[in-house]
PDB file of C-alpha atoms in Angstrom:
ATOM      1  CA  UNK A   1       0.000   0.000   0.000  1.00 61.00           C
ATOM      2  CA  UNK A   2       0.903   3.656  -0.163  1.00 67.00           C
ATOM      3  CA  UNK A   3       3.568   4.818   2.242  1.00 85.00           C
ATOM      4  CA  UNK A   4       4.204   8.179   3.833  1.00 90.00           C
ATOM      5  CA  UNK A   5       7.615   8.639   5.387  1.00 92.00           C
ATOM      6  CA  UNK A   6       8.023  11.220   8.134  1.00 94.00           C
ATOM      7  CA  UNK A   7      11.392  12.249   9.565  1.00 95.00           C
ATOM      8  CA  UNK A   8      12.724  12.586  12.112  1.00 95.00           C
ATOM      9  CA  UNK A   9      10.699  10.350  14.416  1.00 93.00           C
ATOM     10  CA  UNK A  10      11.898  12.290  17.419  1.00 94.00           C
ATOM     11  CA  UNK A  11      13.940  15.401  17.983  1.00 96.00           C
ATOM     12  CA  UNK A  12      15.230  17.282  20.994  1.00 96.00           C
ATOM     13  CA  UNK A  13      16.271  20.883  20.541  1.00 95.00           C
ATOM     14  CA  UNK A  14      17.168  23.944  22.551  1.00 96.00           C
ATOM     15  CA  UNK A  15      14.736  26.777  23.016  1.00 96.00           C
ATOM     16  CA  UNK A  16      15.102  29.378  20.268  1.00 96.00           C
ATOM     17  CA  UNK A  17      16.286  27.015  17.560  1.00 96.00           C
ATOM     18  CA  UNK A  18      14.335  25.926  14.494  1.00 97.00           C
ATOM     19  CA  UNK A  19      13.358  22.381  13.655  1.00 97.00           C
ATOM     20  CA  UNK A  20      12.346  21.006  10.274  1.00 97.00           C
ATOM     21  CA  UNK A  21      10.109  17.950   9.889  1.00 97.00           C
ATOM     22  CA  UNK A  22       9.810  16.233   6.522  1.00 96.00           C
ATOM     23  CA  UNK A  23       6.857  14.328   5.146  1.00 95.00           C
ATOM     24  CA  UNK A  24       7.342  12.332   1.943  1.00 94.00           C
ATOM     25  CA  UNK A  25       4.911  10.267  -0.081  1.00 91.00           C
ATOM     26  CA  UNK A  26       7.069   7.410  -1.308  1.00 90.00           C
ATOM     27  CA  UNK A  27       4.995   5.787  -4.010  1.00 86.00           C
ATOM     28  CA  UNK A  28       2.278   8.232  -4.964  1.00 87.00           C
ATOM     29  CA  UNK A  29       1.768  11.888  -5.749  1.00 88.00           C
ATOM     30  CA  UNK A  30       0.235  13.794  -2.884  1.00 87.00           C
ATOM     31  CA  UNK A  31      -1.783  16.760  -4.051  1.00 85.00           C
ATOM     32  CA  UNK A  32      -2.736  17.660  -0.503  1.00 89.00           C
ATOM     33  CA  UNK A  33      -0.895  17.182   2.754  1.00 91.00           C
ATOM     34  CA  UNK A  34      -2.151  17.820   6.259  1.00 92.00           C
ATOM     35  CA  UNK A  35      -0.212  18.599   9.411  1.00 95.00           C
ATOM     36  CA  UNK A  36      -1.536  17.706  12.851  1.00 94.00           C
ATOM     37  CA  UNK A  37      -0.351  18.258  16.395  1.00 94.00           C
ATOM     38  CA  UNK A  38      -1.199  16.230  19.465  1.00 89.00           C
ATOM     39  CA  UNK A  39      -0.563  17.282  23.044  1.00 86.00           C
ATOM     40  CA  UNK A  40      -0.555  14.564  25.716  1.00 82.00           C
ATOM     41  CA  UNK A  41      -3.995  13.061  26.311  1.00 79.00           C
ATOM     42  CA  UNK A  42      -5.575  15.388  23.762  1.00 84.00           C
ATOM     43  CA  UNK A  43      -6.904  14.892  20.253  1.00 84.00           C
ATOM     44  CA  UNK A  44      -4.908  15.130  17.079  1.00 87.00           C
ATOM     45  CA  UNK A  45      -5.588  18.698  16.008  1.00 89.00           C
ATOM     46  CA  UNK A  46      -5.340  19.836  12.416  1.00 90.00           C
ATOM     47  CA  UNK A  47      -2.808  22.651  12.095  1.00 93.00           C
ATOM     48  CA  UNK A  48      -2.775  23.322   8.386  1.00 93.00           C
ATOM     49  CA  UNK A  49      -3.607  22.020   4.941  1.00 91.00           C
ATOM     50  CA  UNK A  50      -1.110  22.396   2.138  1.00 89.00           C
ATOM     51  CA  UNK A  51      -1.673  21.967  -1.557  1.00 85.00           C
ATOM     52  CA  UNK A  52       1.276  21.480  -3.854  1.00 81.00           C
ATOM     53  CA  UNK A  53       2.511  24.744  -5.257  1.00 79.00           C
ATOM     54  CA  UNK A  54       0.343  27.035  -3.159  1.00 81.00           C
ATOM     55  CA  UNK A  55       0.394  28.564   0.293  1.00 85.00           C
ATOM     56  CA  UNK A  56      -0.807  26.475   3.192  1.00 90.00           C
ATOM     57  CA  UNK A  57      -4.149  27.145   4.825  1.00 91.00           C
ATOM     58  CA  UNK A  58      -3.778  27.378   8.585  1.00 93.00           C
ATOM     59  CA  UNK A  59      -6.412  26.553  11.163  1.00 90.00           C
ATOM     60  CA  UNK A  60      -7.547  29.213  13.558  1.00 89.00           C
ATOM     61  CA  UNK A  61      -5.068  29.801  16.340  1.00 91.00           C
ATOM     62  CA  UNK A  62      -2.065  28.371  14.486  1.00 93.00           C
ATOM     63  CA  UNK A  63       0.665  30.949  13.858  1.00 93.00           C
ATOM     64  CA  UNK A  64       1.734  30.779  10.231  1.00 92.00           C
ATOM     65  CA  UNK A  65       4.980  32.627  10.915  1.00 94.00           C
ATOM     66  CA  UNK A  66       5.927  30.122  13.569  1.00 95.00           C
ATOM     67  CA  UNK A  67       4.930  26.957  11.749  1.00 96.00           C
ATOM     68  CA  UNK A  68       6.256  27.331   8.227  1.00 95.00           C
ATOM     69  CA  UNK A  69       4.890  24.823   5.760  1.00 94.00           C
ATOM     70  CA  UNK A  70       6.404  24.212   2.356  1.00 90.00           C
ATOM     71  CA  UNK A  71       4.860  21.883  -0.208  1.00 87.00           C
ATOM     72  CA  UNK A  72       7.089  22.481  -3.189  1.00 80.00           C
ATOM     73  CA  UNK A  73       6.637  19.115  -4.858  1.00 87.00           C
ATOM     74  CA  UNK A  74       4.033  16.409  -5.146  1.00 88.00           C
ATOM     75  CA  UNK A  75       6.017  14.131  -2.874  1.00 91.00           C
ATOM     76  CA  UNK A  76       7.389  16.387  -0.168  1.00 92.00           C
ATOM     77  CA  UNK A  77       6.011  18.741   2.427  1.00 93.00           C
ATOM     78  CA  UNK A  78       8.009  20.227   5.289  1.00 95.00           C
ATOM     79  CA  UNK A  79       6.978  21.790   8.571  1.00 96.00           C
ATOM     80  CA  UNK A  80       9.497  24.102  10.198  1.00 97.00           C
ATOM     81  CA  UNK A  81       8.958  25.090  13.795  1.00 97.00           C
ATOM     82  CA  UNK A  82      10.778  28.406  14.063  1.00 96.00           C
ATOM     83  CA  UNK A  83      12.252  29.706  17.298  1.00 96.00           C
ATOM     84  CA  UNK A  84      10.902  26.716  19.174  1.00 96.00           C
ATOM     85  CA  UNK A  85       9.863  27.066  22.799  1.00 95.00           C
ATOM     86  CA  UNK A  86       9.047  24.421  25.403  1.00 95.00           C
ATOM     87  CA  UNK A  87       5.301  24.919  24.809  1.00 94.00           C
ATOM     88  CA  UNK A  88       5.846  23.731  21.222  1.00 95.00           C
ATOM     89  CA  UNK A  89       6.828  20.316  22.549  1.00 95.00           C
ATOM     90  CA  UNK A  90       4.286  17.983  21.049  1.00 94.00           C
ATOM     91  CA  UNK A  91       3.685  15.083  18.698  1.00 94.00           C
ATOM     92  CA  UNK A  92       3.465  16.237  15.065  1.00 95.00           C
ATOM     93  CA  UNK A  93       2.021  14.023  12.365  1.00 94.00           C
ATOM     94  CA  UNK A  94       1.469  14.481   8.657  1.00 94.00           C
ATOM     95  CA  UNK A  95      -0.916  12.876   6.249  1.00 92.00           C
ATOM     96  CA  UNK A  96      -1.148  12.881   2.480  1.00 91.00           C
ATOM     97  CA  UNK A  97      -3.944  12.395   0.025  1.00 86.00           C
ATOM     98  CA  UNK A  98      -3.164  10.890  -3.327  1.00 78.00           C
ATOM     99  CA  UNK A  99      -4.185  12.385  -6.615  1.00 71.00           C
ATOM    100  CA  UNK A 100      -6.015   9.227  -7.639  1.00 71.00           C
ATOM    101  CA  UNK A 101      -7.656   8.198  -4.406  1.00 66.00           C
ATOM    102  CA  UNK A 102      -9.651   9.785  -1.667  1.00 67.00           C
ATOM    103  CA  UNK A 103      -7.767   7.818   0.980  1.00 75.00           C
ATOM    104  CA  UNK A 104      -5.494   9.456   3.493  1.00 82.00           C
ATOM    105  CA  UNK A 105      -2.106   8.007   4.350  1.00 87.00           C
ATOM    106  CA  UNK A 106      -0.311   8.996   7.522  1.00 90.00           C
ATOM    107  CA  UNK A 107       3.281   9.398   8.549  1.00 91.00           C
ATOM    108  CA  UNK A 108       4.502   7.789  11.760  1.00 90.00           C
ATOM    109  CA  UNK A 109       4.802  11.100  13.562  1.00 92.00           C
ATOM    110  CA  UNK A 110       7.543  13.220  15.111  1.00 95.00           C
ATOM    111  CA  UNK A 111       7.916  13.730  18.841  1.00 94.00           C
ATOM    112  CA  UNK A 112       9.412  17.173  19.418  1.00 96.00           C
ATOM    113  CA  UNK A 113      10.888  18.078  22.786  1.00 95.00           C
ATOM    114  CA  UNK A 114      12.101  21.632  23.292  1.00 96.00           C
ATOM    115  CA  UNK A 115      14.384  22.170  26.280  1.00 95.00           C
TER     116      UNK A 115
ATOM    117  CA  UNK B   1     -17.720  22.652  16.346  1.00 81.00           C
ATOM    118  CA  UNK B   2     -17.237  18.986  15.622  1.00 86.00           C
ATOM    119  CA  UNK B   3     -15.641  16.845  18.289  1.00 90.00           C
ATOM    120  CA  UNK B   4     -14.851  13.230  19.073  1.00 93.00           C
ATOM    121  CA  UNK B   5     -14.603  11.807  22.563  1.00 94.00           C
ATOM    122  CA  UNK B   6     -13.109   8.404  23.065  1.00 93.00           C
ATOM    123  CA  UNK B   7     -12.376   6.212  25.997  1.00 85.00           C
ATOM    124  CA  UNK B   8      -9.213   7.108  27.797  1.00 83.00           C
ATOM    125  CA  UNK B   9      -6.540   4.514  28.061  1.00 84.00           C
ATOM    126  CA  UNK B  10      -4.400   2.758  28.494  1.00 93.00           C
ATOM    127  CA  UNK B  11      -6.381  -0.451  28.171  1.00 95.00           C
ATOM    128  CA  UNK B  12      -4.662  -3.717  29.076  1.00 97.00           C
ATOM    129  CA  UNK B  13      -6.275  -7.050  28.217  1.00 97.00           C
ATOM    130  CA  UNK B  14      -5.288 -10.670  28.150  1.00 97.00           C
ATOM    131  CA  UNK B  15      -5.196 -12.492  24.849  1.00 97.00           C
ATOM    132  CA  UNK B  16      -8.634 -13.692  23.684  1.00 97.00           C
ATOM    133  CA  UNK B  17     -10.458 -11.149  25.842  1.00 97.00           C
ATOM    134  CA  UNK B  18     -13.331  -9.048  24.504  1.00 97.00           C
ATOM    135  CA  UNK B  19     -12.504  -5.485  23.552  1.00 97.00           C
ATOM    136  CA  UNK B  20     -14.676  -2.396  23.557  1.00 97.00           C
ATOM    137  CA  UNK B  21     -13.324   1.103  23.014  1.00 97.00           C
ATOM    138  CA  UNK B  22     -16.027   3.703  23.337  1.00 97.00           C
ATOM    139  CA  UNK B  23     -16.330   6.631  20.950  1.00 97.00           C
ATOM    140  CA  UNK B  24     -18.973   9.340  20.829  1.00 97.00           C
ATOM    141  CA  UNK B  25     -19.137  12.347  18.576  1.00 95.00           C
ATOM    142  CA  UNK B  26     -20.674  15.749  18.148  1.00 94.00           C
ATOM    143  CA  UNK B  27     -21.272  17.007  14.633  1.00 90.00           C
ATOM    144  CA  UNK B  28     -23.828  18.759  12.520  1.00 83.00           C
ATOM    145  CA  UNK B  29     -25.277  16.924   9.583  1.00 81.00           C
ATOM    146  CA  UNK B  30     -24.264  13.395   8.743  1.00 85.00           C
ATOM    147  CA  UNK B  31     -20.550  12.788   9.224  1.00 91.00           C
ATOM    148  CA  UNK B  32     -18.597   9.761   8.146  1.00 92.00           C
ATOM    149  CA  UNK B  33     -16.972   7.888  11.008  1.00 94.00           C
ATOM    150  CA  UNK B  34     -13.629   6.129  11.110  1.00 94.00           C
ATOM    151  CA  UNK B  35     -11.363   4.070  13.305  1.00 96.00           C
ATOM    152  CA  UNK B  36      -7.643   4.383  12.683  1.00 94.00           C
ATOM    153  CA  UNK B  37      -4.939   2.202  14.214  1.00 94.00           C
ATOM    154  CA  UNK B  38      -1.309   3.107  14.819  1.00 91.00           C
ATOM    155  CA  UNK B  39       1.077   0.232  15.413  1.00 90.00           C
ATOM    156  CA  UNK B  40       4.403   1.035  17.105  1.00 86.00           C
ATOM    157  CA  UNK B  41       6.718   2.966  14.793  1.00 82.00           C
ATOM    158  CA  UNK B  42       4.173   3.186  11.988  1.00 85.00           C
ATOM    159  CA  UNK B  43       1.727   5.757  10.658  1.00 83.00           C
ATOM    160  CA  UNK B  44      -1.988   5.741  11.296  1.00 87.00           C
ATOM    161  CA  UNK B  45      -3.830   3.244   9.114  1.00 90.00           C
ATOM    162  CA  UNK B  46      -7.513   3.176   8.382  1.00 91.00           C
ATOM    163  CA  UNK B  47      -9.026   0.210  10.219  1.00 96.00           C
ATOM    164  CA  UNK B  48     -12.688   0.594   9.309  1.00 96.00           C
ATOM    165  CA  UNK B  49     -15.293   3.176   8.455  1.00 94.00           C
ATOM    166  CA  UNK B  50     -19.008   3.805   8.205  1.00 95.00           C
ATOM    167  CA  UNK B  51     -20.607   6.515   6.153  1.00 91.00           C
ATOM    168  CA  UNK B  52     -24.234   6.495   7.253  1.00 91.00           C
ATOM    169  CA  UNK B  53     -26.441   5.617  10.184  1.00 93.00           C
ATOM    170  CA  UNK B  54     -26.710   1.913  11.035  1.00 95.00           C
ATOM    171  CA  UNK B  55     -23.762   1.050   8.798  1.00 95.00           C
ATOM    172  CA  UNK B  56     -21.365  -1.450  10.320  1.00 97.00           C
ATOM    173  CA  UNK B  57     -17.695  -1.176   9.471  1.00 96.00           C
ATOM    174  CA  UNK B  58     -15.568  -4.271   9.921  1.00 97.00           C
ATOM    175  CA  UNK B  59     -11.995  -5.357   9.325  1.00 96.00           C
ATOM    176  CA  UNK B  60      -9.539  -7.827  10.889  1.00 95.00           C
ATOM    177  CA  UNK B  61     -12.183  -9.006  13.359  1.00 97.00           C
ATOM    178  CA  UNK B  62     -12.938  -5.462  14.536  1.00 98.00           C
ATOM    179  CA  UNK B  63     -16.413  -4.011  14.176  1.00 98.00           C
ATOM    180  CA  UNK B  64     -18.094  -0.678  14.818  1.00 98.00           C
ATOM    181  CA  UNK B  65     -21.690   0.371  14.161  1.00 98.00           C
ATOM    182  CA  UNK B  66     -22.701   3.952  13.331  1.00 97.00           C
ATOM    183  CA  UNK B  67     -25.401   4.768  15.902  1.00 96.00           C
ATOM    184  CA  UNK B  68     -26.956   8.116  15.138  1.00 93.00           C
ATOM    185  CA  UNK B  69     -29.427   7.957  18.016  1.00 94.00           C
ATOM    186  CA  UNK B  70     -26.609   7.695  20.542  1.00 95.00           C
ATOM    187  CA  UNK B  71     -23.993   9.517  18.403  1.00 95.00           C
ATOM    188  CA  UNK B  72     -21.618   6.641  18.973  1.00 97.00           C
ATOM    189  CA  UNK B  73     -19.218   4.465  17.029  1.00 97.00           C
ATOM    190  CA  UNK B  74     -17.809   2.013  19.568  1.00 98.00           C
ATOM    191  CA  UNK B  75     -15.028  -0.322  18.450  1.00 98.00           C
ATOM    192  CA  UNK B  76     -15.362  -3.996  19.371  1.00 98.00           C
ATOM    193  CA  UNK B  77     -13.464  -7.215  18.875  1.00 98.00           C
ATOM    194  CA  UNK B  78     -14.510 -10.558  20.245  1.00 97.00           C
ATOM    195  CA  UNK B  79     -11.059 -12.018  20.861  1.00 96.00           C
ATOM    196  CA  UNK B  80      -7.991  -9.806  20.875  1.00 97.00           C
ATOM    197  CA  UNK B  81      -4.491 -10.943  20.010  1.00 97.00           C
ATOM    198  CA  UNK B  82      -1.099  -9.692  21.115  1.00 97.00           C
ATOM    199  CA  UNK B  83      -0.642  -8.280  17.614  1.00 96.00           C
ATOM    200  CA  UNK B  84      -3.613  -5.947  18.199  1.00 97.00           C
ATOM    201  CA  UNK B  85      -1.516  -3.919  20.652  1.00 97.00           C
ATOM    202  CA  UNK B  86      -1.571  -0.398  19.218  1.00 95.00           C
ATOM    203  CA  UNK B  87      -3.113   3.040  19.602  1.00 93.00           C
ATOM    204  CA  UNK B  88      -6.648   3.349  18.263  1.00 96.00           C
ATOM    205  CA  UNK B  89      -8.107   6.672  17.090  1.00 94.00           C
ATOM    206  CA  UNK B  90     -11.753   7.402  16.441  1.00 95.00           C
ATOM    207  CA  UNK B  91     -12.377  10.147  13.877  1.00 93.00           C
ATOM    208  CA  UNK B  92     -15.081  11.846  11.881  1.00 92.00           C
ATOM    209  CA  UNK B  93     -15.235  13.657   8.595  1.00 88.00           C
ATOM    210  CA  UNK B  94     -17.995  16.213   8.464  1.00 79.00           C
ATOM    211  CA  UNK B  95     -20.235  16.586   5.471  1.00 61.00           C
ATOM    212  CA  UNK B  96     -19.639  19.710   3.473  1.00 51.00           C
ATOM    213  CA  UNK B  97     -16.166  20.154   4.822  1.00 49.00           C
ATOM    214  CA  UNK B  98     -12.974  19.916   2.856  1.00 51.00           C
ATOM    215  CA  UNK B  99     -12.667  16.321   1.791  1.00 47.00           C
ATOM    216  CA  UNK B 100     -10.743  14.227   4.271  1.00 54.00           C
ATOM    217  CA  UNK B 101     -10.328  16.856   6.951  1.00 74.00           C
ATOM    218  CA  UNK B 102     -10.679  14.645   9.948  1.00 85.00           C
ATOM    219  CA  UNK B 103     -11.531  15.418  13.539  1.00 88.00           C
ATOM    220  CA  UNK B 104      -9.825  12.930  15.829  1.00 91.00           C
ATOM    221  CA  UNK B 105     -10.313  11.643  19.312  1.00 91.00           C
ATOM    222  CA  UNK B 106      -7.392  11.526  21.698  1.00 90.00           C
ATOM    223  CA  UNK B 107      -6.469   7.915  21.006  1.00 92.00           C
ATOM    224  CA  UNK B 108      -6.617   4.832  23.196  1.00 94.00           C
ATOM    225  CA  UNK B 109      -3.524   2.761  23.871  1.00 94.00           C
ATOM    226  CA  UNK B 110      -4.329  -0.971  23.869  1.00 96.00           C
ATOM    227  CA  UNK B 111      -1.887  -3.530  25.227  1.00 96.00           C
ATOM    228  CA  UNK B 112      -2.697  -7.221  24.884  1.00 97.00           C
ATOM    229  CA  UNK B 113      -0.753  -9.582  27.114  1.00 97.00           C
ATOM    230  CA  UNK B 114      -0.051 -13.197  26.161  1.00 95.00           C
TER     231      UNK B 114
END
């Protein structure tokens, strides 16, 4: 089946640094990718929707200047957490929708810890 | 807005035990309902779905019935196996929304002991 690769699976960084998370569709073209965030014991919350070649659409309350999303190709989207702070520590997960199918395929997630 | 509430975990069962993970939802209109499973180190995978009231989704021995009257979509399996150990997410996709924008529950960690 279709595979979405997300890297890194976990990252620890110092406060004030930036962290980039990659989401790749390995065997299909992803016209749309979604980024989610999950705090402990809470739901996966949609952060933003990105369509290839256009600006991402952010959900209410998500700072677009802090969470930079790039979807420059049909197989790669990146989320950059800029100037990370401890409150950004969370589990981030991406998903991708293929051009041909309505199904969603998920990455394995990235656990970010900001010290 | 739309929301999904699911049973808090973790849930620990012995092999061959009966499993129920409760899920209730709040949504306008007629959402589609899903259960996703995340095995260790892997991405979420669709386990089963139901798109209208009284539909029963089933896969790998798991079942869930779309109950509009109780706004529920409880996940059940008659006899769990060690290989079922995973995190289970209930989710809905609202009608009229952007296709495949899902609202998730918080996930339930299931551990099955041999």
